[in-house]
Short mmCIF file of C-alpha atoms in Angstrom, two decimals:
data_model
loop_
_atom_site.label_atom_id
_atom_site.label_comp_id
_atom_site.label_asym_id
_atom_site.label_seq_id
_atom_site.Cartn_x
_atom_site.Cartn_y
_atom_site.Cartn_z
CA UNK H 78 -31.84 -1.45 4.88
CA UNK H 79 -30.37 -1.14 8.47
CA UNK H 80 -27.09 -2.85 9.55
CA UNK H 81 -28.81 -5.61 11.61
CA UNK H 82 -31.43 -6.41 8.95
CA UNK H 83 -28.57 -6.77 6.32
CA UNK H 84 -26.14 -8.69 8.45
CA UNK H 85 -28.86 -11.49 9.13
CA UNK H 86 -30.08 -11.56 5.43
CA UNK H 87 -26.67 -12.09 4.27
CA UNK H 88 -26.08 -14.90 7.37
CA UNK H 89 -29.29 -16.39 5.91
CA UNK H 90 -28.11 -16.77 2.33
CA UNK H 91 -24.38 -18.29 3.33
CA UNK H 92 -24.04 -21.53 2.87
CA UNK H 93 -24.21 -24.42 5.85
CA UNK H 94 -20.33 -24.92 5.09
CA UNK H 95 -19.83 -21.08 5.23
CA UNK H 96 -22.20 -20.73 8.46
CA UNK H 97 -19.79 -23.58 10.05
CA UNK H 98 -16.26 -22.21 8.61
CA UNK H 99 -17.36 -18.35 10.05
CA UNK H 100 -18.23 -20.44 13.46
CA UNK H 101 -14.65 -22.32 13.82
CA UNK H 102 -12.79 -19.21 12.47
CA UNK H 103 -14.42 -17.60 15.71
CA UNK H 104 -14.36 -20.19 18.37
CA UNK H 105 -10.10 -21.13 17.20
CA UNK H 106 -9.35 -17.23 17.12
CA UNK H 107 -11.06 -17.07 20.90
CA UNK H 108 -8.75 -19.97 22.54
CA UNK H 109 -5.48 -19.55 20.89
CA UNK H 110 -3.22 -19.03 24.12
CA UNK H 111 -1.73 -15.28 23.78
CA UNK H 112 1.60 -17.17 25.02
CA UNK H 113 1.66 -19.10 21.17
CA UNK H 114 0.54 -16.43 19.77
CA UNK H 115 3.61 -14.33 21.03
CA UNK H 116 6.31 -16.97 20.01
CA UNK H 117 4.67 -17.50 16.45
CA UNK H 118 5.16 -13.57 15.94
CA UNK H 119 8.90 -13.54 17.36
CA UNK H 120 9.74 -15.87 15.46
CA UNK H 121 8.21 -14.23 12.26
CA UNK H 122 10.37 -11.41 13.32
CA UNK H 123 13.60 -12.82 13.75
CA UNK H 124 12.87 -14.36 9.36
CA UNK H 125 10.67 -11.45 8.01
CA UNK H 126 12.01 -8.22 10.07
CA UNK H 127 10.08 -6.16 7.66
CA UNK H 128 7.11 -7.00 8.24
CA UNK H 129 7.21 -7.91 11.77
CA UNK H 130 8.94 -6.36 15.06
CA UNK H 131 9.74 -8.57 17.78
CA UNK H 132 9.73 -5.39 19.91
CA UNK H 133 6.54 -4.61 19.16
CA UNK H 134 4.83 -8.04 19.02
CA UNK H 135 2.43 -7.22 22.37
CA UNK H 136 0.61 -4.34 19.73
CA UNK H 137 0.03 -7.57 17.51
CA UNK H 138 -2.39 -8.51 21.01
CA UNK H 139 -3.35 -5.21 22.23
CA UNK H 140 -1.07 -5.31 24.95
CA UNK H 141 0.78 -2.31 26.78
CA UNK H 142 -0.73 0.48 24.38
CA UNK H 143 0.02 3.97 24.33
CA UNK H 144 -2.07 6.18 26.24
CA UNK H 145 -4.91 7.48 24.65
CA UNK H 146 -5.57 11.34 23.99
CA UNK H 147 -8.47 12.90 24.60
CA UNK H 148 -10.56 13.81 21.45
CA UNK H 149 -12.40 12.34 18.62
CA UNK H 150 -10.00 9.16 17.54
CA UNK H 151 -9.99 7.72 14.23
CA UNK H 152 -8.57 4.34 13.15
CA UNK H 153 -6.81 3.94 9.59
CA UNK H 154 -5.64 0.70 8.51
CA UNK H 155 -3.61 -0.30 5.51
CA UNK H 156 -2.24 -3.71 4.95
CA UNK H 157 1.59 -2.41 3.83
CA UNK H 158 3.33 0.10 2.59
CA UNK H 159 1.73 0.56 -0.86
CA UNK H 160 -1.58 0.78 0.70
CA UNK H 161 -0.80 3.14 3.76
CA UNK H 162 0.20 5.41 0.87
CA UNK H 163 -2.75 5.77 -0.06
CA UNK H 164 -3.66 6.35 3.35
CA UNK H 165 -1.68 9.58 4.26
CA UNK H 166 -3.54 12.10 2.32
CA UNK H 167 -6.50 11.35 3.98
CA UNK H 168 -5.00 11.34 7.18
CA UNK H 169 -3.70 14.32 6.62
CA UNK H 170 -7.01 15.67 5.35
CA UNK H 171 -8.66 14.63 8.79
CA UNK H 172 -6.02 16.89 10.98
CA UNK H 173 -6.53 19.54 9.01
CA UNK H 174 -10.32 19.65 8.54
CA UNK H 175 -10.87 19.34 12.63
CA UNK H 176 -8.22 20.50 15.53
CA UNK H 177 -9.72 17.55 17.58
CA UNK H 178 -9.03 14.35 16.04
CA UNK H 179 -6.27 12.07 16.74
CA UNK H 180 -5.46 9.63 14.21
CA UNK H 181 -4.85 5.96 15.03
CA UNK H 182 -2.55 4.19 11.86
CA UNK H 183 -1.94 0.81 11.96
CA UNK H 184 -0.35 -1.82 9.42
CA UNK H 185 0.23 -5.76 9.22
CA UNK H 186 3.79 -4.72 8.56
CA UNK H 187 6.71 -3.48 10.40
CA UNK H 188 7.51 -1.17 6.69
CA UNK H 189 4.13 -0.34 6.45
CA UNK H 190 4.48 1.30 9.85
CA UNK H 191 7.35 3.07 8.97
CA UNK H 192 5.10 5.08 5.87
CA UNK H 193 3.87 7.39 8.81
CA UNK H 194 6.68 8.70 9.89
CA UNK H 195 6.06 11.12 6.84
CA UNK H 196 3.56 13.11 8.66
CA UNK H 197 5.36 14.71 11.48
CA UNK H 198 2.23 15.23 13.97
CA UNK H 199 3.43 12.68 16.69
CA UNK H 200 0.86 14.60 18.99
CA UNK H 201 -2.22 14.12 16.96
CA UNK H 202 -0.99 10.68 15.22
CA UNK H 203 -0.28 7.79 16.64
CA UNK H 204 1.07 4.28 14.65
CA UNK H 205 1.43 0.95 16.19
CA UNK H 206 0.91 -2.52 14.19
CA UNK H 207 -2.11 -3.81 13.52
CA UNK H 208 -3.87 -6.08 16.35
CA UNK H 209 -4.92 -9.57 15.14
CA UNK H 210 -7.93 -10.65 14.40
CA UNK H 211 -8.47 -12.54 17.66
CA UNK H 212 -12.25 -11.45 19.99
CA UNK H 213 -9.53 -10.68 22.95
CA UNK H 214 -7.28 -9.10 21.07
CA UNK H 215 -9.92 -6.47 19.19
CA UNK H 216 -11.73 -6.35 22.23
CA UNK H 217 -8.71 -4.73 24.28
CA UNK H 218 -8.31 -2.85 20.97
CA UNK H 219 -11.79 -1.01 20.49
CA UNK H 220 -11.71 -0.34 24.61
CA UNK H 221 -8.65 1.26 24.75
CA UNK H 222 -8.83 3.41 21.76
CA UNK H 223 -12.79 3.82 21.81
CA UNK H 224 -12.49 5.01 17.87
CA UNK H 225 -15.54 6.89 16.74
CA UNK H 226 -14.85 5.83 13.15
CA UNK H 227 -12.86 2.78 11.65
CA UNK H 228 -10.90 3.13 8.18
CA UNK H 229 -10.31 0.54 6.37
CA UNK H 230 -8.02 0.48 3.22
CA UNK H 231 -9.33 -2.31 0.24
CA UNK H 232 -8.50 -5.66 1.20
CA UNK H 233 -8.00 -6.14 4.86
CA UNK H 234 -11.03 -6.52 6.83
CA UNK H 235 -11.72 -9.61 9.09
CA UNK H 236 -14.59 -10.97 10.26
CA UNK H 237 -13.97 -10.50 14.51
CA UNK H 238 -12.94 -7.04 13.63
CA UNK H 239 -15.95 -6.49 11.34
CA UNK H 240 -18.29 -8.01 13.89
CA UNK H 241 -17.06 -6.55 16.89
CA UNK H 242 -16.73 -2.62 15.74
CA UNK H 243 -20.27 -2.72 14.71
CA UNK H 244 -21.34 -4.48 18.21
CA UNK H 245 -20.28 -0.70 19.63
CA UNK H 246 -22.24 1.03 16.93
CA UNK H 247 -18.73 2.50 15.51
CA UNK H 248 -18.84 3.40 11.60
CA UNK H 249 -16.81 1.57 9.21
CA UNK H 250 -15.60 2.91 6.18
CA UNK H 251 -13.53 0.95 2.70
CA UNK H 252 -11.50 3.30 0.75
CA UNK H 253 -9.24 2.57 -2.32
CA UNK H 254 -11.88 -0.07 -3.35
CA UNK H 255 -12.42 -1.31 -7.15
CA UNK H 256 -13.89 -3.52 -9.06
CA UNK H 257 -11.22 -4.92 -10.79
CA UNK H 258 -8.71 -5.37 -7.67
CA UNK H 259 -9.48 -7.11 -4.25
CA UNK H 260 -13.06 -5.80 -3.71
CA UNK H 261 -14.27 -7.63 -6.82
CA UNK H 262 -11.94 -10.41 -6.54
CA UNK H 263 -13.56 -11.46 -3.63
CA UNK H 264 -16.96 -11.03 -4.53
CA UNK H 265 -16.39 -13.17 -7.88
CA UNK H 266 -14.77 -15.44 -5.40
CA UNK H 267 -16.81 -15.84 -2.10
CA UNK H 268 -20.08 -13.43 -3.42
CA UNK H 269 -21.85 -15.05 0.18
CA UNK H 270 -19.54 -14.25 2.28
CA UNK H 271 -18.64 -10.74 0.47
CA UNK H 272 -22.12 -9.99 0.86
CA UNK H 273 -22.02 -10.88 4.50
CA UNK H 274 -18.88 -8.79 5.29
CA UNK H 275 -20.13 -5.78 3.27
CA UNK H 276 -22.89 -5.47 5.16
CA UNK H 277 -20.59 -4.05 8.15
CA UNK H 278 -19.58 -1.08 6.08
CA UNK H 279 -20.86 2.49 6.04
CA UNK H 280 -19.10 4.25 3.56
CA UNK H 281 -17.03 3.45 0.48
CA UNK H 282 -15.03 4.80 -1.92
CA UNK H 283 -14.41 3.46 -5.19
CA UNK H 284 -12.53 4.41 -8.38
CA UNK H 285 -12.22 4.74 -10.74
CA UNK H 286 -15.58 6.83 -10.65
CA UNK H 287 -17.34 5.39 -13.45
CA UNK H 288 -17.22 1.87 -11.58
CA UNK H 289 -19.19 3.29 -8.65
CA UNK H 290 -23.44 2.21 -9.56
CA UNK H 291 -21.76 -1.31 -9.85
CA UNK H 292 -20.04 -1.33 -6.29
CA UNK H 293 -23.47 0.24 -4.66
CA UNK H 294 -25.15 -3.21 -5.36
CA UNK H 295 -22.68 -4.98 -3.42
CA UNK H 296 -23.39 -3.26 -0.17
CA UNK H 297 -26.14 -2.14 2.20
CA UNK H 298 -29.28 0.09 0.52
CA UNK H 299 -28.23 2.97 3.38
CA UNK H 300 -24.12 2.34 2.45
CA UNK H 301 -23.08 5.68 0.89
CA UNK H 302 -20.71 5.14 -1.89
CA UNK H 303 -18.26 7.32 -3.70
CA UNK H 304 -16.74 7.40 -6.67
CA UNK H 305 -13.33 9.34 -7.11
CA UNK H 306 -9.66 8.85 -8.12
CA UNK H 307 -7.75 6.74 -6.39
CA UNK H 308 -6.44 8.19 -3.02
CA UNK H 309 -3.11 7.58 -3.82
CA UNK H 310 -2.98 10.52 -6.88
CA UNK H 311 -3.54 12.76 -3.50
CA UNK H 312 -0.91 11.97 -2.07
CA UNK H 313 2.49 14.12 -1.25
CA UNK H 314 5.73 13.57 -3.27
CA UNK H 315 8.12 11.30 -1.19
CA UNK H 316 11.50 12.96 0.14
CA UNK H 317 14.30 13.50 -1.70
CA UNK H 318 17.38 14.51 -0.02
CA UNK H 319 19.23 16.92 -2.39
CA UNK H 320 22.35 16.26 -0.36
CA UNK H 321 22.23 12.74 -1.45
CA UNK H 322 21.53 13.55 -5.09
CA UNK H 323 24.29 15.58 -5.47
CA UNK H 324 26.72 12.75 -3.79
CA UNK H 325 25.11 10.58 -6.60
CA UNK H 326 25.77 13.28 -9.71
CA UNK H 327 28.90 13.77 -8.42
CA UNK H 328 29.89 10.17 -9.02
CA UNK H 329 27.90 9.39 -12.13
CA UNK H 330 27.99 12.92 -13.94
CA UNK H 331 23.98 13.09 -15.13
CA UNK H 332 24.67 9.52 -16.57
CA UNK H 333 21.27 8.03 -17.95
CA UNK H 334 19.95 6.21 -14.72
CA UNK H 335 17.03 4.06 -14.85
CA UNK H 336 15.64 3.14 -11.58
CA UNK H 337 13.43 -0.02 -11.09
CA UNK H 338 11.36 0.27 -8.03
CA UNK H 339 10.69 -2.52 -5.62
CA UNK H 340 11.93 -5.38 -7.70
CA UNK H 341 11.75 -9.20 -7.66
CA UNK H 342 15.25 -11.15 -7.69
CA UNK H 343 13.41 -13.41 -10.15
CA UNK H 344 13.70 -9.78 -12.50
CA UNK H 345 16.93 -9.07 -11.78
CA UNK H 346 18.20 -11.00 -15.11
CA UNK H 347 16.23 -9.24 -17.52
CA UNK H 348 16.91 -5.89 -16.67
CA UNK H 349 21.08 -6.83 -16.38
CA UNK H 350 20.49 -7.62 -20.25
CA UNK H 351 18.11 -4.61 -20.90
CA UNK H 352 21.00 -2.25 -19.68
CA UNK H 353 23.49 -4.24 -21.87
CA UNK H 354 21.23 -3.98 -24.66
CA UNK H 355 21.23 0.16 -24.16
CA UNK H 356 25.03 0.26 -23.66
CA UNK H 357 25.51 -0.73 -26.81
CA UNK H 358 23.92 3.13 -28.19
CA UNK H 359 24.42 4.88 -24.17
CA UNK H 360 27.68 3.50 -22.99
CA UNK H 361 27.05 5.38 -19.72
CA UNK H 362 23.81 3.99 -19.12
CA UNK H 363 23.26 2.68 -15.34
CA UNK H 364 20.74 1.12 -13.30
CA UNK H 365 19.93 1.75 -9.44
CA UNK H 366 18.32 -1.62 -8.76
CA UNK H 367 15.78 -1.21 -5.47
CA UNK H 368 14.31 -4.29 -3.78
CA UNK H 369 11.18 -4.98 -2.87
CA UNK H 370 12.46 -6.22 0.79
CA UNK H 371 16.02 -5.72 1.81
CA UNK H 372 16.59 -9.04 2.75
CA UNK H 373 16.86 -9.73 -1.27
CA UNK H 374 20.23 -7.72 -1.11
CA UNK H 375 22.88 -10.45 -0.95
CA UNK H 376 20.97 -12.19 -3.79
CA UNK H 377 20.61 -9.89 -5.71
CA UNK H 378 24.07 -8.81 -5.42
CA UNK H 379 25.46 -12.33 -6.60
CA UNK H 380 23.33 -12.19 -9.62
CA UNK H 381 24.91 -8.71 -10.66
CA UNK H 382 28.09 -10.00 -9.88
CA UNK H 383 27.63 -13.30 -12.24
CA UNK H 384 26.72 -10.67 -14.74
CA UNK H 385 30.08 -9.12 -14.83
CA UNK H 386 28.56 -5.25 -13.95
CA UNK H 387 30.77 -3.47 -11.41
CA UNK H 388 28.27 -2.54 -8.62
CA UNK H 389 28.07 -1.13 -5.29
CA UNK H 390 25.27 -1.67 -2.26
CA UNK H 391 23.79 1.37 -0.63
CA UNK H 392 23.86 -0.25 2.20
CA UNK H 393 27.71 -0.94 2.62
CA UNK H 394 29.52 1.93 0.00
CA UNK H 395 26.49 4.60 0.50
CA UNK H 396 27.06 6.10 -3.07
CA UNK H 397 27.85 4.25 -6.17
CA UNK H 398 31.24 4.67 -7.24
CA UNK H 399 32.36 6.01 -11.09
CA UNK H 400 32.85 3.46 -12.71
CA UNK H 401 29.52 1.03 -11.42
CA UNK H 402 27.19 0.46 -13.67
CA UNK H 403 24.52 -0.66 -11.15
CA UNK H 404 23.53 0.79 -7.60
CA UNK H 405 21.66 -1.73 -5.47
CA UNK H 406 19.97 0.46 -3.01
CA UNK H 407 18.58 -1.91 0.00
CA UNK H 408 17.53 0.55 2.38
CA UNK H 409 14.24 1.54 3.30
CA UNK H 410 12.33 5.10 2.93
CA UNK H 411 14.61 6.66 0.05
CA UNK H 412 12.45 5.43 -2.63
CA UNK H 413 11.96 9.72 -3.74
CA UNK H 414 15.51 10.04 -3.52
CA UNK H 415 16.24 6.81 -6.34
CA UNK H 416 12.88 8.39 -8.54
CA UNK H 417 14.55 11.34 -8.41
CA UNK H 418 17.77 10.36 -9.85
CA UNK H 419 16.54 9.08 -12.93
CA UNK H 420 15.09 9.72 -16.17
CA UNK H 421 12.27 7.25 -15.96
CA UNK H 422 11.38 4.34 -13.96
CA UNK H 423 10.27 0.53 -14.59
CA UNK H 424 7.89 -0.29 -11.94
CA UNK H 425 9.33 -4.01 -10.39
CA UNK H 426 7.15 -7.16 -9.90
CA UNK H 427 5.25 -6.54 -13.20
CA UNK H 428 7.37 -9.04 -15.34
CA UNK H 429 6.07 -12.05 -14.53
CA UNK H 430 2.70 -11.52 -12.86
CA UNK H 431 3.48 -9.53 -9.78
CA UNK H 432 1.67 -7.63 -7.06
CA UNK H 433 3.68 -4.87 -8.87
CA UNK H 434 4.14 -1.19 -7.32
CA UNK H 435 2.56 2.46 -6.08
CA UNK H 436 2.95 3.79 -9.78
CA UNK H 437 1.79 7.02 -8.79
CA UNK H 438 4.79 7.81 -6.41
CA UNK H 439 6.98 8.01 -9.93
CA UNK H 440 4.47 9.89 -11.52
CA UNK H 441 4.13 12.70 -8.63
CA UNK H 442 7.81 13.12 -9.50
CA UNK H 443 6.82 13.82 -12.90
CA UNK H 444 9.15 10.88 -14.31
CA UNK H 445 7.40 8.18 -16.96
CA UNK H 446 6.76 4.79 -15.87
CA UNK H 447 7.87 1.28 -17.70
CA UNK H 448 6.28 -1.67 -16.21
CA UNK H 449 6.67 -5.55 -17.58
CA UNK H 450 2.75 -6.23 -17.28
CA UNK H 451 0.00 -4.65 -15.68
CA UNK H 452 -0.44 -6.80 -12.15
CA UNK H 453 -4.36 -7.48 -11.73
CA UNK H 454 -4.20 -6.18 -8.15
CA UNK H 455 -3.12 -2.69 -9.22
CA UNK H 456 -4.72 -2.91 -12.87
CA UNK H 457 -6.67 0.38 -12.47
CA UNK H 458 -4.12 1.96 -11.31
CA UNK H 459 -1.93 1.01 -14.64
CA UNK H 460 -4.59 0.76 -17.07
CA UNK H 461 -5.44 4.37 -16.23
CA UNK H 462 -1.58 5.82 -16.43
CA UNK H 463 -1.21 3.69 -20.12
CA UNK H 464 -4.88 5.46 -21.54
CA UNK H 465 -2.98 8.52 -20.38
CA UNK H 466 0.53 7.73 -21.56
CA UNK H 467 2.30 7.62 -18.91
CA UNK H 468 3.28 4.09 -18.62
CA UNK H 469 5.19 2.23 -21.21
CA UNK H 470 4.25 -1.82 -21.18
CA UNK H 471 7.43 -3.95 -22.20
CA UNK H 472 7.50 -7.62 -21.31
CA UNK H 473 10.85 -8.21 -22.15
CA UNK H 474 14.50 -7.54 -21.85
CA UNK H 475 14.47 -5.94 -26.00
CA UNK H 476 11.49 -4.46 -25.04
CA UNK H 477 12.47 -2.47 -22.31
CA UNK H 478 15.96 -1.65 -23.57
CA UNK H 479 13.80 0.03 -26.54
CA UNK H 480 11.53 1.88 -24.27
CA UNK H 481 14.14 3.19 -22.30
CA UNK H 482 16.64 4.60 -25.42
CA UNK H 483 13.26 6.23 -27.25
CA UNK H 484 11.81 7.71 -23.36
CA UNK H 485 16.06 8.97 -23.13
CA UNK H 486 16.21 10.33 -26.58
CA UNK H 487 12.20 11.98 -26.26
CA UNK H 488 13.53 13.99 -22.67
CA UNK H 489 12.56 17.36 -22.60
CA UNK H 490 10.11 17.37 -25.59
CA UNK H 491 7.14 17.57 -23.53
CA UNK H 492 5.45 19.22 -20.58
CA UNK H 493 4.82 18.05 -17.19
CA UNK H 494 3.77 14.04 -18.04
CA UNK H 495 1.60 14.16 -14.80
CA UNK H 496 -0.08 17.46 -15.92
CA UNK H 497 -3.57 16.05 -16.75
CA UNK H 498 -3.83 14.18 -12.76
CA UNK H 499 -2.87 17.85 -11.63
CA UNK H 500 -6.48 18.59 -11.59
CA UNK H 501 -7.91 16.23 -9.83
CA UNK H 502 -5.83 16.91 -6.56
CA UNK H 503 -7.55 17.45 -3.11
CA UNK H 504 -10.32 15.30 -3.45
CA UNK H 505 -8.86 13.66 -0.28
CA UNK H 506 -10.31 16.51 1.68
CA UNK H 507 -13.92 15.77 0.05
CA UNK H 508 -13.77 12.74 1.40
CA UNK H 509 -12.72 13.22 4.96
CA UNK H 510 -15.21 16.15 5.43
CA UNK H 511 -17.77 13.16 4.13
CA UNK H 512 -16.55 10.61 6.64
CA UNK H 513 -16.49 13.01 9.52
CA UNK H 514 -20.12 13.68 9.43
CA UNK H 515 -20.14 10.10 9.46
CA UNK H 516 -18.58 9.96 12.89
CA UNK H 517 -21.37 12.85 13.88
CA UNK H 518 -18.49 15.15 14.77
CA UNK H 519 -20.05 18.63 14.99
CA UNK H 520 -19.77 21.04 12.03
CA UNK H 521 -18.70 23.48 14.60
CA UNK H 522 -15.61 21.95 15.73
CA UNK H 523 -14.07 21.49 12.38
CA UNK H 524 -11.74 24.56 10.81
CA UNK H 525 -13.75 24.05 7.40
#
């Protein structure tokens, strides 16, 4: 079934309420003065500076863009950080398949952005945040850029956007979608108006693989779905500065260090009385706490300090000093350099229902992963590393204290814990060669 015949079959079967909430959501999104909209966002800047730049708010409206280069543009969107990393090996699998393309990245956050620096191609990529889902705003967007294919990581697709890329005939593709994360969530939610915003995609990709035949009845007959891993197992190690690991060895002197990634202050407790709970058989046993945003810091500094553990901030001392116990590392884009340090990881926002973490960014590092729960946005992702053992489920603070001391005393009896997701590398490329010819971009132009 075409585009057009699905789009009206699923407008047929929404709901009067749905028909009417779709019809406000459009007529209050095309009369919101840009003036408001510009002193909402400054002001979300000046509370939330990671997710939001006040310097960059006019992006937010399509306003003073870069110029555009000539060639075949692409447009990649990821909500955050976690999902633009699943973003970048595709990217990079689109330079490198055609000479041509220029990649477009965008992201609802100011740290999302900041994922992209990774690549390095400044000539052939381009970042800015995301425009909002206002008609003006996508309008000024799509004539600007004039993308001959739209990306769209799971979970952040809008109904203007939707609407308006396929009024200029552009493709859109969803990648990083399952069933058990915000693709089905929605459908089991709002199946209508899933149904109705499906039928604007093209292309999607799905894992795990298996889950695929189920995903194809939730879009368009013609809607070419995929199933493969999830994009982020493609994706490069992150950076790690040997200059700073050394600094850090040189204080510490190959002390066990477990690192929890990206935590909640809310966790912060439990994983104070885990490492007391180790200390009592590793007496040198430290912690490099990382927060999710940096603007936890001075929290979760006064909760190590009521805990009596001598600590230092990244942030203020650089490196920890001898005799800390923790590290509080609130900076942003070091994440490889704190994996790297230690001798296994517990993944943060997983104790008590979180959105949890990227658990494959440990795992590239070939370093085990302990997580509180699984959290039911990433629970693919998780499931799949526990089948595999490769993540260690402890809910508590005994829990993980006992994880930790048997994954410390097990070191080295092993090979390479990622080995078996080895294999499946480059799959990326598979799929960018498969959304090209989406885009029609000639065979001949690509360096296949």
């Amino acid at each position: 079934m075409s585009f057009r015949l699905a789009e009206r079959s699923a407008w047929a079967h929404l709901q009067v309420r749905e028909r009417l909430l779709l019809r406000l959501y459009r007529g209050l999104t095309g009369i919101l003065p840009s003036r408001v909209i510009i002193a909402a966002l400054r002001t979300r800047a000046a509370r939330h500076p990671h997710r939001e730049d006040a310097a960059q708010v006019p992006e937010r409206l399509a306003i003073d863009l870069a110029p555009r280069p000539a060639g075949t543009l692409i447009w990649l969107h990821a909500i955050g950080p976690g999902d633009a990393t699943a973003l970048l090996p595709l990217i990079r699998a689109f330079l490198a398949h055609d000479p041509a393309v220029i990649c477009l990245i965008t992201t609802r956050t100011a740290s999302g952005k900041a994922v992209f620096a990774r690549l390095g191609e400044s000539a052939r990529v381009i970042t800015q945040l995301a425009p909002l889902d206002t008609r003006a705003a996508i309008k000024r967007c799509l004539a600007h850029w004039k993308p001959g294919l739209a990306v769209f990581g799971e979970g952040d697709m809008w109904p203007n956007t939707m609407e308006l890329l396929k009024a200029r005939d552009i493709p859109v593709a969803l990648v990083n979608a399952q069933m058990n994360g915000r693709l089905g969530k929605l459908c089991r939610k709002q199946p209508r108006f899933a149904h109705w915003m499906h039928a604007h995609v093209d292309f999607v990709h799905v894992f795990p693989e298996q889950d695929s035949p189920s995903a194809q009845s939730l879009f368009r007959q013609d809607c070419k779905v995929v199933g493969a891993p999830n994009l982020k197992l493609d994706a490069p190690s992150l950076t790690v500065s040997a200059a700073i690991i050394n600094s850090i060895n040189a204080q510490w002197g190959g002390a066990p260090v477990l690192t929890c990634a990206s935590v909640s202050n809310r966790e912060v407790p439990v994983l104070l009385e885990a490492a007391r709970l180790v200390r009592a058989q590793l007496p040198e046993f430290r912690l490099i706490l990382v927060p999710r945003w940096t603007d936890q810091a001075e929290e979760m500094a006064e909760l190590v300090r009521a805990s009596r553990a001598q600590f230092s901030r990244r942030s203020v001392d650089k490196v920890p000093k001898p005799g800390d116990r923790v590290f509080i590392t609130d900076t942003y884009g070091e994440m490889g350099n704190w994996i790297e340090c230690s001798f296994a990881v517990f993944m943060g926002n997983t104790l008590f229902g979180g959105h949890g973490h990227n658990p494959f960014e440990p795992i590239s590092q070939q370093r085990v992963i302990l997580a509180g729960g699984i959290p039911h946005l990433l629970q693919a992702d998780y499931q799949y590393l526990v089948d595999l053992g490769l993540c260690h489920v402890a809910g508590d603070a005994q829990a993980i204290a006992d994880t930790a001391l048997r994954l410390w005393q097990g070191r080295g009896q092993s090979d390479n814990p990622a080995a078996p997701l080895e294999s499946a590398r480059g799959f990326a490329a598979r799929i960018a060669t498969d959304l090209c010819d989406l885009a029609c971009i000639p065979a001949s132009k690509r360096a296949l």
